[in-house]
């Protein structure tokens, strides 16, 4: 005698794992082993870890240009939040990947401390737009990936490390921790007369150490917490021992975003101030920085999310590269600098985010942040400097992946990393690394290992370094 039983569904039955609902099918949420709650949580965590860019970007882009003009801080903050929100949502919808976008720290530093010494801010942002158009064309034709594969991984990593040191050096200088002596030797010194003797610099040190502790403890949003905590501490200190800070809320905490910088680009370059060759090399450097930083970051994030194959490729890679180029166009068009994929997206991935739905959440929060941009004006320069040093230190961690046992690798990497902060120029560091790589390897028996495209890039940088005499010759 047999007993009739109600059939049960095997938990491992593939039918149980099929997506339910149009949103699930579109983002492949169930297919990638995730769920709505996890994607929302991942999106929120990514926003918290990235939100500092809305405060930091206006500070970096506050440098006067060649005509002595500066960009409005509130307008930069609003444009930064708007661009980050739009590009993050767009990337999530097009690629279905959880990689959030915002103004790239390396590129905005290059614009602020290298480019606007020769051109105006509207002209600099026009160059960013041109850079984005070039990247879109390279990505759409497949050339972008070909070029990426041609450059030695050591140089790609060295660029990230060098930019990290450069950003950190800017933070030290802005905080008064490192000061110029005005003497041939030593050219710089610690604080005032070799000691940390001012309240702003002391607040910088406290914020830096507090942020470092939070990052070491893997606290989500550590940099944002450090910025907020340092600002509060600065306000309390200023109330007891005034040192010139203004923490008033004359305009209120919430306001309509100032979008006056959207479309403020100028393609009518004044060639009497900057030569054609210099403009070409600026665009070349922008493309190069944008190009490799984004591809390296996306590859690393895809591996972290278990979405990459053995070769490092990930779903919809061509679309991802095209949209990343669009981020540069949009960032230039809004005067917020090139928007690119942020490595902080790894925090959301660590929370389980696997799809573009997390991006929709992150992007939505950035759009909401546009209405709170008055808060960004409260952060003192010394506190922001601590955040720059923290970011620089994190970028330095990439050096662990470089093998220094071969001097053919060691010297070009060393020059890339050190020339950037020492000459206050990302372009100089990249150029020094590429030229030295080609020369040292070619003349030490490794010429056949150098990709033809690398020869072309190195030759371009030789022209860049000799642009003064060349421009004088043509003039």
CSV table of C-alpha atoms in Angstrom, one decimal:
chain,number,residue,atom,x,y,z
A,1,UNK,CA,0.0,0.0,0.0
A,2,UNK,CA,1.4,3.4,-0.9
A,3,UNK,CA,0.5,6.7,0.6
A,4,UNK,CA,-0.3,9.6,-1.7
A,5,UNK,CA,1.8,12.7,-1.0
A,6,UNK,CA,1.6,16.2,-2.2
A,7,UNK,CA,4.6,16.8,-4.5
A,8,UNK,CA,7.0,19.4,-3.2
A,9,UNK,CA,9.3,21.6,-5.2
A,10,UNK,CA,12.9,21.0,-5.0
A,11,UNK,CA,14.7,24.1,-3.6
A,12,UNK,CA,17.4,23.5,-6.2
A,13,UNK,CA,14.9,23.4,-9.0
A,14,UNK,CA,16.0,25.9,-11.7
A,15,UNK,CA,12.4,26.9,-12.1
A,16,UNK,CA,12.4,28.4,-8.6
A,17,UNK,CA,15.3,30.7,-9.6
A,18,UNK,CA,13.6,32.2,-12.6
A,19,UNK,CA,13.2,36.0,-12.4
A,20,UNK,CA,9.8,37.2,-11.4
A,21,UNK,CA,8.7,40.5,-12.7
A,22,UNK,CA,9.9,42.8,-15.5
A,23,UNK,CA,12.4,44.7,-13.2
A,24,UNK,CA,14.0,41.4,-12.1
A,25,UNK,CA,14.3,40.2,-15.7
A,26,UNK,CA,15.7,43.5,-16.9
A,27,UNK,CA,18.4,43.7,-14.3
A,28,UNK,CA,18.9,39.9,-14.0
A,29,UNK,CA,18.6,40.2,-10.3
A,30,UNK,CA,17.7,36.6,-9.5
A,31,UNK,CA,20.0,35.3,-12.2
A,32,UNK,CA,23.0,36.8,-10.5
A,33,UNK,CA,22.0,35.5,-7.1
A,34,UNK,CA,20.7,38.8,-5.6
A,35,UNK,CA,17.4,40.2,-4.5
A,36,UNK,CA,15.7,43.6,-4.3
A,37,UNK,CA,16.7,44.3,-0.6
A,38,UNK,CA,20.3,43.5,-1.3
A,39,UNK,CA,20.5,45.8,-4.3
A,40,UNK,CA,18.9,48.7,-2.5
A,41,UNK,CA,21.2,48.2,0.5
A,42,UNK,CA,24.2,48.0,-1.8
A,43,UNK,CA,23.1,51.2,-3.6
A,44,UNK,CA,22.8,53.1,-0.4
A,45,UNK,CA,26.2,52.0,0.9
A,46,UNK,CA,27.8,53.0,-2.4
A,47,UNK,CA,26.3,56.4,-2.1
A,48,UNK,CA,27.5,56.9,1.5
A,49,UNK,CA,31.0,56.0,0.6
A,50,UNK,CA,31.0,58.3,-2.5
A,51,UNK,CA,29.1,61.3,-1.2
A,52,UNK,CA,32.3,63.0,-0.1
A,53,UNK,CA,32.9,63.9,-3.8
A,54,UNK,CA,30.1,66.5,-3.7
A,55,UNK,CA,32.1,68.3,-1.0
A,56,UNK,CA,35.6,67.6,-2.3
A,57,UNK,CA,35.1,68.4,-6.0
A,58,UNK,CA,34.2,72.1,-5.5
A,59,UNK,CA,37.3,72.5,-3.3
A,60,UNK,CA,39.6,71.0,-5.9
A,61,UNK,CA,38.1,72.9,-8.8
A,62,UNK,CA,38.3,76.2,-6.9
A,63,UNK,CA,41.8,77.0,-8.4
A,64,UNK,CA,41.9,80.3,-10.3
A,65,UNK,CA,42.4,79.9,-14.0
A,66,UNK,CA,44.8,81.7,-16.4
A,67,UNK,CA,42.6,84.9,-16.2
A,68,UNK,CA,42.2,84.7,-12.4
A,69,UNK,CA,38.6,83.5,-12.5
A,70,UNK,CA,37.2,80.8,-10.3
A,71,UNK,CA,34.1,78.6,-10.5
A,72,UNK,CA,31.3,79.1,-8.0
A,73,UNK,CA,31.5,76.4,-5.3
A,74,UNK,CA,27.8,75.9,-4.8
A,75,UNK,CA,27.3,75.6,-8.6
A,76,UNK,CA,30.1,73.0,-8.8
A,77,UNK,CA,28.6,71.0,-6.0
A,78,UNK,CA,25.2,71.0,-7.6
A,79,UNK,CA,26.7,70.1,-11.0
A,80,UNK,CA,28.7,67.3,-9.4
A,81,UNK,CA,25.7,65.8,-7.8
A,82,UNK,CA,23.6,66.1,-10.9
A,83,UNK,CA,26.2,64.5,-13.2
A,84,UNK,CA,26.9,61.7,-10.7
A,85,UNK,CA,23.2,61.0,-10.4
A,86,UNK,CA,22.4,61.0,-14.1
A,87,UNK,CA,25.5,59.0,-15.2
A,88,UNK,CA,25.1,56.4,-12.4
A,89,UNK,CA,21.5,55.8,-13.3
A,90,UNK,CA,22.3,55.7,-17.1
A,91,UNK,CA,25.2,53.3,-16.6
A,92,UNK,CA,23.0,51.0,-14.5
A,93,UNK,CA,20.2,51.0,-17.0
A,94,UNK,CA,22.4,50.4,-20.1
A,95,UNK,CA,24.9,47.9,-18.7
A,96,UNK,CA,23.0,46.5,-15.7
A,97,UNK,CA,26.2,46.7,-13.7
A,98,UNK,CA,26.6,48.1,-10.1
A,99,UNK,CA,29.4,50.6,-11.0
A,100,UNK,CA,28.6,54.1,-9.8
A,101,UNK,CA,29.9,57.3,-11.4
A,102,UNK,CA,31.2,60.7,-10.2
A,103,UNK,CA,33.8,63.3,-10.9
A,104,UNK,CA,37.2,61.4,-11.2
A,105,UNK,CA,39.7,62.7,-8.7
A,106,UNK,CA,42.7,62.3,-10.9
A,107,UNK,CA,41.2,64.2,-13.8
A,108,UNK,CA,39.8,67.1,-11.7
A,109,UNK,CA,43.2,67.5,-10.1
A,110,UNK,CA,44.9,67.6,-13.5
A,111,UNK,CA,42.5,70.3,-14.6
A,112,UNK,CA,42.9,72.4,-11.5
A,113,UNK,CA,46.6,72.2,-11.0
A,114,UNK,CA,47.9,71.7,-14.6
A,115,UNK,CA,45.4,72.8,-17.3
A,116,UNK,CA,43.9,76.0,-16.0
A,117,UNK,CA,47.3,77.6,-15.7
A,118,UNK,CA,47.2,77.8,-19.5
A,119,UNK,CA,43.4,78.1,-20.4
A,120,UNK,CA,40.2,79.4,-18.8
A,121,UNK,CA,37.8,77.1,-16.9
A,122,UNK,CA,35.2,77.1,-19.8
A,123,UNK,CA,38.1,76.2,-22.2
A,124,UNK,CA,39.3,73.5,-19.8
A,125,UNK,CA,35.8,72.0,-19.7
A,126,UNK,CA,35.6,72.1,-23.5
A,127,UNK,CA,38.8,70.0,-23.6
A,128,UNK,CA,37.1,67.5,-21.2
A,129,UNK,CA,34.2,67.3,-23.7
A,130,UNK,CA,36.6,66.7,-26.6
A,131,UNK,CA,38.3,64.0,-24.4
A,132,UNK,CA,34.9,62.3,-23.9
A,133,UNK,CA,34.1,62.4,-27.6
A,134,UNK,CA,37.5,60.7,-28.4
A,135,UNK,CA,36.9,58.1,-25.8
A,136,UNK,CA,33.4,57.3,-27.1
A,137,UNK,CA,34.8,56.9,-30.6
A,138,UNK,CA,37.7,54.6,-29.4
A,139,UNK,CA,35.2,52.5,-27.4
A,140,UNK,CA,32.7,52.2,-30.1
A,141,UNK,CA,35.3,51.0,-32.6
A,142,UNK,CA,36.9,48.6,-30.2
A,143,UNK,CA,40.2,50.5,-30.2
A,144,UNK,CA,40.0,51.4,-26.6
A,145,UNK,CA,40.3,47.8,-25.4
A,146,UNK,CA,43.1,47.2,-27.9
A,147,UNK,CA,45.1,50.1,-26.6
A,148,UNK,CA,44.4,49.2,-23.0
A,149,UNK,CA,45.8,45.7,-23.6
A,150,UNK,CA,49.0,47.2,-25.2
A,151,UNK,CA,50.2,49.1,-22.2
A,152,UNK,CA,52.1,47.2,-19.6
A,153,UNK,CA,50.1,46.6,-16.4
A,154,UNK,CA,52.9,48.0,-14.3
A,155,UNK,CA,52.5,51.4,-16.0
A,156,UNK,CA,48.8,51.3,-15.5
A,157,UNK,CA,49.2,50.7,-11.8
A,158,UNK,CA,52.0,53.3,-11.5
A,159,UNK,CA,49.7,56.0,-12.9
A,160,UNK,CA,47.1,55.2,-10.2
A,161,UNK,CA,49.8,55.3,-7.5
A,162,UNK,CA,51.3,58.5,-8.8
A,163,UNK,CA,47.9,60.3,-8.9
A,164,UNK,CA,47.4,59.1,-5.3
A,165,UNK,CA,50.7,60.7,-4.2
A,166,UNK,CA,49.9,63.8,-6.1
A,167,UNK,CA,46.4,64.2,-4.5
A,168,UNK,CA,47.9,63.5,-1.1
A,169,UNK,CA,50.6,66.2,-1.7
A,170,UNK,CA,47.9,68.7,-2.6
A,171,UNK,CA,46.1,67.8,0.6
A,172,UNK,CA,49.2,68.3,2.7
A,173,UNK,CA,49.8,71.7,1.1
A,174,UNK,CA,46.2,72.9,1.4
A,175,UNK,CA,46.1,72.0,5.0
A,176,UNK,CA,49.4,73.9,5.8
A,177,UNK,CA,51.0,70.6,6.9
A,178,UNK,CA,53.6,71.2,4.1
A,179,UNK,CA,54.6,74.7,3.3
A,180,UNK,CA,56.9,76.4,0.8
A,181,UNK,CA,60.0,77.9,2.3
A,182,UNK,CA,60.9,80.2,-0.6
A,183,UNK,CA,64.5,79.0,-0.4
A,184,UNK,CA,66.3,76.8,-3.0
A,185,UNK,CA,67.0,74.2,-0.3
A,186,UNK,CA,64.9,72.9,1.3
A,187,UNK,CA,62.0,74.1,-0.9
A,188,UNK,CA,59.4,72.8,1.5
A,189,UNK,CA,59.1,72.4,5.2
A,190,UNK,CA,56.7,71.0,7.9
A,191,UNK,CA,54.0,73.5,8.9
A,192,UNK,CA,55.4,76.8,10.2
A,193,UNK,CA,59.1,76.8,10.9
A,194,UNK,CA,59.2,73.0,11.1
A,195,UNK,CA,56.3,72.5,13.5
A,196,UNK,CA,52.5,72.0,13.3
A,197,UNK,CA,51.7,75.2,15.1
A,198,UNK,CA,48.3,76.3,13.8
A,199,UNK,CA,44.8,75.2,14.7
A,200,UNK,CA,43.8,74.4,11.1
A,201,UNK,CA,46.8,72.1,10.7
A,202,UNK,CA,46.1,70.4,14.0
A,203,UNK,CA,42.5,69.8,12.9
A,204,UNK,CA,43.9,68.4,9.7
A,205,UNK,CA,46.0,65.9,11.6
A,206,UNK,CA,43.1,64.9,13.9
A,207,UNK,CA,40.7,64.4,11.0
A,208,UNK,CA,43.4,62.4,9.0
A,209,UNK,CA,44.0,60.0,11.9
A,210,UNK,CA,40.3,59.6,12.7
A,211,UNK,CA,39.6,58.9,9.1
A,212,UNK,CA,42.4,56.4,8.9
A,213,UNK,CA,41.1,54.6,12.0
A,214,UNK,CA,37.6,54.4,10.5
A,215,UNK,CA,39.0,53.0,7.2
A,216,UNK,CA,41.1,50.5,9.1
A,217,UNK,CA,38.0,49.3,10.9
A,218,UNK,CA,36.2,49.0,7.5
A,219,UNK,CA,33.5,51.5,8.6
A,220,UNK,CA,31.1,52.3,5.7
A,221,UNK,CA,31.4,55.9,4.6
A,222,UNK,CA,34.6,56.4,6.6
A,223,UNK,CA,35.8,59.4,4.5
A,224,UNK,CA,32.3,61.1,4.7
A,225,UNK,CA,32.2,60.5,8.5
A,226,UNK,CA,35.7,62.0,8.8
A,227,UNK,CA,34.7,65.1,6.7
A,228,UNK,CA,31.6,65.7,8.8
A,229,UNK,CA,33.3,65.0,12.1
A,230,UNK,CA,36.2,67.2,11.3
A,231,UNK,CA,33.9,70.0,10.2
A,232,UNK,CA,31.9,69.8,13.5
A,233,UNK,CA,35.2,69.8,15.5
A,234,UNK,CA,36.4,72.8,13.5
A,235,UNK,CA,33.1,74.6,14.2
A,236,UNK,CA,33.4,73.9,18.0
A,237,UNK,CA,37.1,74.9,18.0
A,238,UNK,CA,36.4,78.1,16.1
A,239,UNK,CA,33.7,79.0,18.6
A,240,UNK,CA,36.1,78.7,21.5
A,241,UNK,CA,39.3,80.0,19.8
A,242,UNK,CA,38.2,81.9,16.6
A,243,UNK,CA,40.5,81.5,13.7
A,244,UNK,CA,38.5,83.0,10.9
A,245,UNK,CA,35.9,80.3,9.9
A,246,UNK,CA,32.3,81.2,9.0
A,247,UNK,CA,29.8,78.4,9.8
A,248,UNK,CA,26.6,80.5,9.3
A,249,UNK,CA,23.5,79.2,7.4
A,250,UNK,CA,22.4,82.5,5.8
A,251,UNK,CA,21.0,80.7,2.8
A,252,UNK,CA,19.6,77.7,4.7
A,253,UNK,CA,20.6,74.0,4.5
A,254,UNK,CA,18.2,73.1,1.7
A,255,UNK,CA,18.0,75.2,-1.5
A,256,UNK,CA,17.3,74.9,-5.2
A,257,UNK,CA,20.4,73.7,-6.9
A,258,UNK,CA,22.5,76.3,-8.8
A,259,UNK,CA,22.8,74.9,-12.3
A,260,UNK,CA,24.4,78.0,-13.8
A,261,UNK,CA,27.6,76.1,-14.9
A,262,UNK,CA,25.7,73.7,-17.2
A,263,UNK,CA,26.8,74.4,-20.8
A,264,UNK,CA,29.5,76.9,-19.7
A,265,UNK,CA,32.1,75.6,-22.1
A,266,UNK,CA,34.2,77.5,-24.6
A,267,UNK,CA,35.7,75.9,-27.7
A,268,UNK,CA,37.2,79.2,-28.9
A,269,UNK,CA,40.7,78.7,-27.5
A,270,UNK,CA,43.0,81.7,-27.2
A,271,UNK,CA,46.0,80.4,-29.1
A,272,UNK,CA,48.0,83.5,-27.9
A,273,UNK,CA,48.0,81.9,-24.4
A,274,UNK,CA,48.4,78.3,-25.3
A,275,UNK,CA,49.7,76.6,-28.4
A,276,UNK,CA,48.0,74.0,-30.6
A,277,UNK,CA,50.5,71.3,-29.6
A,278,UNK,CA,50.0,72.1,-25.9
A,279,UNK,CA,46.2,71.7,-26.4
A,280,UNK,CA,46.6,68.4,-28.2
A,281,UNK,CA,48.8,67.1,-25.4
A,282,UNK,CA,46.4,68.2,-22.8
A,283,UNK,CA,43.6,66.3,-24.6
A,284,UNK,CA,45.9,63.3,-25.0
A,285,UNK,CA,46.7,63.3,-21.3
A,286,UNK,CA,43.0,63.7,-20.4
A,287,UNK,CA,42.2,60.7,-22.7
A,288,UNK,CA,45.0,58.7,-21.3
A,289,UNK,CA,44.1,59.3,-17.6
A,290,UNK,CA,40.4,58.8,-18.2
A,291,UNK,CA,41.0,55.8,-20.4
A,292,UNK,CA,43.2,53.6,-18.2
A,293,UNK,CA,41.8,54.6,-14.8
A,294,UNK,CA,38.3,53.7,-15.8
A,295,UNK,CA,39.1,50.5,-17.5
A,296,UNK,CA,41.3,49.3,-14.6
A,297,UNK,CA,38.6,50.2,-12.1
A,298,UNK,CA,35.8,48.5,-14.0
A,299,UNK,CA,37.9,45.3,-14.5
A,300,UNK,CA,38.6,45.2,-10.8
A,301,UNK,CA,35.0,45.8,-9.8
A,302,UNK,CA,33.8,43.2,-12.2
A,303,UNK,CA,36.2,40.6,-10.6
A,304,UNK,CA,35.0,41.6,-7.1
A,305,UNK,CA,31.4,41.1,-8.1
A,306,UNK,CA,32.2,37.7,-9.8
A,307,UNK,CA,31.0,39.1,-13.1
A,308,UNK,CA,34.3,38.9,-15.0
A,309,UNK,CA,35.6,35.9,-17.0
A,310,UNK,CA,39.2,34.6,-16.9
A,311,UNK,CA,40.3,37.3,-19.4
A,312,UNK,CA,38.8,40.1,-17.3
A,313,UNK,CA,35.9,40.7,-19.7
A,314,UNK,CA,32.5,41.3,-18.1
A,315,UNK,CA,28.9,41.6,-19.4
A,316,UNK,CA,28.2,44.4,-21.9
A,317,UNK,CA,31.8,45.6,-21.7
A,318,UNK,CA,31.6,47.5,-25.0
A,319,UNK,CA,28.5,49.4,-23.8
A,320,UNK,CA,30.2,50.1,-20.5
A,321,UNK,CA,33.2,51.7,-22.2
A,322,UNK,CA,31.0,53.8,-24.4
A,323,UNK,CA,28.9,55.1,-21.5
A,324,UNK,CA,32.0,55.8,-19.5
A,325,UNK,CA,33.1,58.1,-22.4
A,326,UNK,CA,29.7,59.8,-22.3
A,327,UNK,CA,30.4,60.5,-18.6
A,328,UNK,CA,33.4,62.7,-19.7
A,329,UNK,CA,31.2,64.6,-22.2
A,330,UNK,CA,28.5,65.2,-19.6
A,331,UNK,CA,31.0,66.1,-16.9
A,332,UNK,CA,32.7,68.6,-19.1
A,333,UNK,CA,29.3,70.0,-20.2
A,334,UNK,CA,28.3,70.6,-16.6
A,335,UNK,CA,31.7,72.0,-15.6
A,336,UNK,CA,32.0,69.3,-12.9
A,337,UNK,CA,35.0,67.5,-14.6
A,338,UNK,CA,34.9,64.1,-16.3
A,339,UNK,CA,32.5,61.6,-14.6
A,340,UNK,CA,33.9,58.2,-14.4
A,341,UNK,CA,33.4,54.9,-12.6
A,342,UNK,CA,34.3,55.1,-8.8
A,343,UNK,CA,36.3,52.4,-7.1
A,344,UNK,CA,34.1,53.1,-4.0
A,345,UNK,CA,31.4,51.1,-5.8
A,346,UNK,CA,33.2,48.1,-4.3
A,347,UNK,CA,31.6,48.9,-1.0
A,348,UNK,CA,28.1,48.3,-2.5
A,349,UNK,CA,29.4,45.2,-4.2
A,350,UNK,CA,30.7,44.1,-0.9
A,351,UNK,CA,27.2,44.4,0.5
A,352,UNK,CA,25.9,42.1,-2.2
A,353,UNK,CA,25.0,44.4,-5.1
A,354,UNK,CA,25.3,42.7,-8.4
A,355,UNK,CA,23.1,44.6,-10.8
A,356,UNK,CA,22.3,48.0,-12.2
A,357,UNK,CA,19.4,48.4,-9.8
A,358,UNK,CA,21.9,49.4,-7.1
A,359,UNK,CA,23.1,52.1,-9.5
A,360,UNK,CA,19.5,53.4,-9.8
A,361,UNK,CA,19.4,53.7,-6.0
A,362,UNK,CA,22.8,55.4,-5.8
A,363,UNK,CA,22.0,57.8,-8.6
A,364,UNK,CA,18.7,58.7,-7.1
A,365,UNK,CA,20.4,59.7,-3.8
A,366,UNK,CA,22.9,61.8,-5.7
A,367,UNK,CA,20.1,63.7,-7.4
A,368,UNK,CA,18.5,64.3,-4.0
A,369,UNK,CA,21.9,65.6,-2.7
A,370,UNK,CA,21.7,68.5,-5.2
A,371,UNK,CA,19.2,70.2,-2.9
A,372,UNK,CA,21.6,70.0,0.1
A,373,UNK,CA,24.7,71.6,-1.6
A,374,UNK,CA,24.8,74.6,0.9
A,375,UNK,CA,26.3,72.1,3.3
A,376,UNK,CA,29.4,71.7,1.1
A,377,UNK,CA,30.5,75.3,1.8
A,378,UNK,CA,31.0,74.5,5.5
A,379,UNK,CA,34.0,72.2,5.1
A,380,UNK,CA,37.2,74.0,5.9
A,381,UNK,CA,40.2,73.6,3.6
A,382,UNK,CA,42.2,71.8,6.2
A,383,UNK,CA,39.5,69.2,6.7
A,384,UNK,CA,39.1,68.6,3.0
A,385,UNK,CA,42.9,68.3,2.8
A,386,UNK,CA,42.7,65.3,5.2
A,387,UNK,CA,40.2,63.6,2.9
A,388,UNK,CA,42.6,64.1,-0.1
A,389,UNK,CA,45.4,62.4,1.9
A,390,UNK,CA,43.1,59.5,2.8
A,391,UNK,CA,42.1,59.0,-0.8
A,392,UNK,CA,45.7,59.3,-1.9
A,393,UNK,CA,46.8,56.6,0.6
A,394,UNK,CA,44.1,54.2,-0.7
A,395,UNK,CA,45.3,54.7,-4.3
A,396,UNK,CA,48.8,54.0,-3.2
A,397,UNK,CA,47.8,50.4,-2.2
A,398,UNK,CA,47.9,49.4,-5.9
A,399,UNK,CA,51.7,49.4,-5.7
A,400,UNK,CA,51.5,46.0,-4.1
A,401,UNK,CA,50.7,44.5,-7.5
A,402,UNK,CA,54.0,45.7,-9.1
A,403,UNK,CA,57.0,43.4,-9.3
A,404,UNK,CA,60.1,45.6,-8.7
A,405,UNK,CA,62.8,42.9,-9.2
A,406,UNK,CA,63.4,44.0,-12.8
A,407,UNK,CA,65.0,47.5,-13.1
A,408,UNK,CA,63.3,47.8,-16.5
A,409,UNK,CA,60.1,48.0,-14.5
A,410,UNK,CA,61.4,49.8,-11.4
A,411,UNK,CA,62.8,52.9,-13.1
A,412,UNK,CA,59.7,53.8,-15.3
A,413,UNK,CA,57.4,53.1,-12.4
A,414,UNK,CA,59.5,55.2,-10.0
A,415,UNK,CA,59.6,58.1,-12.4
A,416,UNK,CA,55.8,57.9,-13.0
A,417,UNK,CA,55.0,57.9,-9.3
A,418,UNK,CA,57.5,60.6,-8.2
A,419,UNK,CA,57.5,63.1,-11.1
A,420,UNK,CA,53.7,63.7,-10.7
A,421,UNK,CA,53.8,65.3,-7.2
A,422,UNK,CA,57.3,66.8,-7.6
A,423,UNK,CA,56.4,68.7,-10.8
A,424,UNK,CA,52.7,69.2,-9.8
A,425,UNK,CA,51.6,67.6,-13.0
A,426,UNK,CA,50.0,64.3,-13.8
A,427,UNK,CA,50.9,64.6,-17.5
A,428,UNK,CA,54.6,64.9,-16.7
A,429,UNK,CA,54.5,61.8,-14.6
A,430,UNK,CA,52.7,59.7,-17.2
A,431,UNK,CA,55.1,61.0,-19.9
A,432,UNK,CA,58.2,60.3,-17.9
A,433,UNK,CA,57.1,56.8,-17.3
A,434,UNK,CA,56.2,56.0,-20.8
A,435,UNK,CA,59.3,57.5,-22.4
A,436,UNK,CA,61.6,55.8,-19.9
A,437,UNK,CA,59.8,52.4,-20.3
A,438,UNK,CA,60.4,52.5,-24.1
A,439,UNK,CA,64.0,53.7,-23.9
A,440,UNK,CA,65.2,51.5,-21.1
A,441,UNK,CA,63.5,48.3,-22.5
A,442,UNK,CA,64.5,49.0,-26.1
A,443,UNK,CA,68.2,49.6,-25.2
A,444,UNK,CA,68.5,46.7,-22.8
A,445,UNK,CA,67.5,43.9,-25.2
A,446,UNK,CA,63.7,44.0,-24.8
A,447,UNK,CA,62.7,46.0,-27.8
A,448,UNK,CA,60.5,43.2,-29.2
A,449,UNK,CA,58.4,43.2,-26.1
A,450,UNK,CA,57.3,46.9,-26.6
A,451,UNK,CA,53.9,47.1,-28.4
A,452,UNK,CA,53.9,49.4,-31.5
A,453,UNK,CA,51.2,51.6,-29.9
A,454,UNK,CA,53.5,52.2,-26.9
A,455,UNK,CA,56.2,53.6,-29.3
A,456,UNK,CA,53.6,56.0,-30.7
A,457,UNK,CA,52.5,57.2,-27.2
A,458,UNK,CA,56.1,57.7,-26.1
A,459,UNK,CA,56.9,59.7,-29.2
A,460,UNK,CA,53.9,61.9,-28.5
A,461,UNK,CA,55.2,62.6,-25.0
A,462,UNK,CA,58.6,63.5,-26.4
A,463,UNK,CA,56.9,66.1,-28.4
A,464,UNK,CA,55.0,67.2,-25.4
A,465,UNK,CA,58.2,67.7,-23.3
A,466,UNK,CA,59.8,69.6,-26.2
A,467,UNK,CA,56.7,71.7,-27.0
A,468,UNK,CA,58.3,75.0,-26.0
A,469,UNK,CA,61.1,75.0,-28.5
A,470,UNK,CA,58.8,73.4,-31.1
A,471,UNK,CA,56.1,76.1,-30.7
A,472,UNK,CA,58.7,78.8,-30.8
A,473,UNK,CA,60.1,77.3,-34.1
A,474,UNK,CA,56.7,77.2,-35.7
A,475,UNK,CA,55.9,80.7,-34.4
